């Protein structure tokens, strides 16, 4: 299945901020697993909100 231009743009955006988001979360939590959970939840929430439009 082919993704729409909006989905491709969202995927590109998430890929571009993933590392920075993880580093910020890791600096805050000091725990890798917690940082990964935070980033995953935040990105999931963003995708769900964006696609609901």
Coordinates of N, CA and C in Angstrom, one line a residue:
X1 N 0.8 -1.2 0.0 CA 0.0 0.0 0.0 C 0.9 1.2 0.0
X2 N 0.6 2.2 -0.8 CA 1.3 3.4 -1.0 C 0.8 4.5 0.0
X3 N 1.7 5.3 0.6 CA 1.3 6.3 1.6 C 1.0 7.6 0.8
X4 N 0.2 8.4 1.4 CA -0.1 9.7 0.9 C 1.0 10.7 1.1
X5 N 1.0 11.8 0.4 CA 2.0 12.8 0.6 C 2.1 13.3 2.0
X6 N 0.9 13.4 2.6 CA 0.8 13.9 4.0 C 1.4 12.9 5.0
X7 N 1.2 11.6 4.7 CA 1.8 10.5 5.6 C 3.3 10.5 5.4
X8 N 3.7 10.7 4.2 CA 5.2 10.7 3.9 C 5.8 11.9 4.6
X9 N 5.2 13.0 4.6 CA 5.7 14.2 5.2 C 5.8 14.0 6.8
X10 N 4.7 13.4 7.3 CA 4.7 13.1 8.7 C 5.8 12.1 9.1
X11 N 6.0 11.1 8.3 CA 7.1 10.1 8.5 C 8.4 10.8 8.5
X12 N 8.6 11.6 7.5 CA 9.9 12.3 7.4 C 10.2 13.2 8.6
X13 N 9.1 13.9 9.1 CA 9.2 14.8 10.2 C 9.6 14.0 11.5
X14 N 8.9 12.9 11.7 CA 9.2 12.1 12.9 C 10.6 11.5 12.8
X15 N 11.1 11.1 11.7 CA 12.4 10.6 11.5 C 13.4 11.7 11.8
X16 N 13.1 12.9 11.4 CA 14.1 14.0 11.6 C 14.2 14.5 13.1
X17 N 13.1 14.2 13.9 CA 13.2 14.7 15.3 C 13.4 13.6 16.3
X18 N 13.4 12.3 15.8 CA 13.5 11.2 16.7 C 14.7 11.2 17.6
X19 N 15.9 11.4 17.0 CA 17.1 11.4 17.9 C 17.1 12.5 18.9
X20 N 16.7 13.7 18.5 CA 16.7 14.9 19.4 C 15.7 14.6 20.5
X21 N 14.5 14.1 20.2 CA 13.5 13.8 21.2 C 14.0 12.8 22.2
X22 N 14.7 11.8 21.7 CA 15.3 10.8 22.6 C 16.3 11.4 23.5
X23 N 17.2 12.1 23.0 CA 18.3 12.8 23.8 C 17.7 13.6 24.9
X24 N 16.6 14.4 24.5 CA 16.0 15.3 25.5 C 15.3 14.5 26.6
X25 N 14.7 13.4 26.2 CA 14.0 12.6 27.2 C 15.0 11.8 28.1
X26 N 16.1 11.4 27.5 CA 17.2 10.7 28.2 C 17.8 11.7 29.2
X27 N 18.1 12.9 28.8 CA 18.6 13.9 29.8 C 17.7 14.1 31.0
X28 N 16.4 14.1 30.7 CA 15.4 14.3 31.8 C 15.3 13.1 32.7
X29 N 15.1 11.9 32.1 CA 14.8 10.7 32.9 C 16.0 10.0 33.4
X30 N 17.2 10.1 32.7 CA 18.4 9.4 33.0 C 18.3 7.9 32.8
X31 N 17.2 7.4 32.2 CA 17.0 6.0 32.0 C 16.5 5.8 30.5
X32 N 17.3 4.9 29.8 CA 17.1 4.7 28.4 C 15.7 4.2 28.1
X33 N 15.2 3.2 28.9 CA 13.9 2.6 28.7 C 12.8 3.6 28.9
X34 N 12.9 4.5 29.9 CA 11.9 5.5 30.1 C 11.9 6.5 29.0
X35 N 13.1 6.9 28.5 CA 13.2 7.9 27.5 C 12.6 7.3 26.2
X36 N 12.8 6.0 25.9 CA 12.2 5.4 24.7 C 10.7 5.4 24.8
X37 N 10.2 5.1 26.0 CA 8.7 5.1 26.2 C 8.1 6.4 26.0
X38 N 8.8 7.5 26.5 CA 8.3 8.8 26.4 C 8.2 9.2 24.9
X39 N 9.3 9.0 24.2 CA 9.4 9.4 22.8 C 8.3 8.6 22.0
X40 N 8.2 7.3 22.3 CA 7.2 6.5 21.5 C 5.8 7.0 21.8
X41 N 5.5 7.2 23.0 CA 4.1 7.7 23.4 C 3.8 9.1 22.7
X42 N 4.8 10.0 22.8 CA 4.7 11.3 22.2 C 4.4 11.2 20.7
X43 N 5.2 10.4 20.0 CA 5.1 10.3 18.6 C 3.8 9.6 18.2
X44 N 3.4 8.6 19.0 CA 2.1 7.9 18.7 C 1.0 8.9 18.9
X45 N 1.0 9.7 19.9 CA 0.0 10.7 20.1 C -0.1 11.7 19.0
X46 N 1.1 12.1 18.5 CA 1.1 13.1 17.4 C 0.5 12.5 16.1
X47 N 0.9 11.2 15.8 CA 0.4 10.6 14.6 C -1.1 10.4 14.7
X48 N -1.6 10.0 15.9 CA -3.1 9.8 16.1 C -3.8 11.1 15.9
X49 N -3.3 12.1 16.5 CA -3.9 13.5 16.4 C -3.9 14.0 15.0
X50 N -2.8 13.8 14.3 CA -2.6 14.3 13.0 C -3.5 13.6 12.0
X51 N -3.6 12.3 12.1 CA -4.4 11.5 11.2 C -5.9 11.6 11.4
X52 N -6.3 12.1 12.6 CA -7.7 12.3 12.9 C -8.2 13.5 12.3
X53 N -7.4 14.3 11.7 CA -7.8 15.6 11.1 C -8.4 15.3 9.7

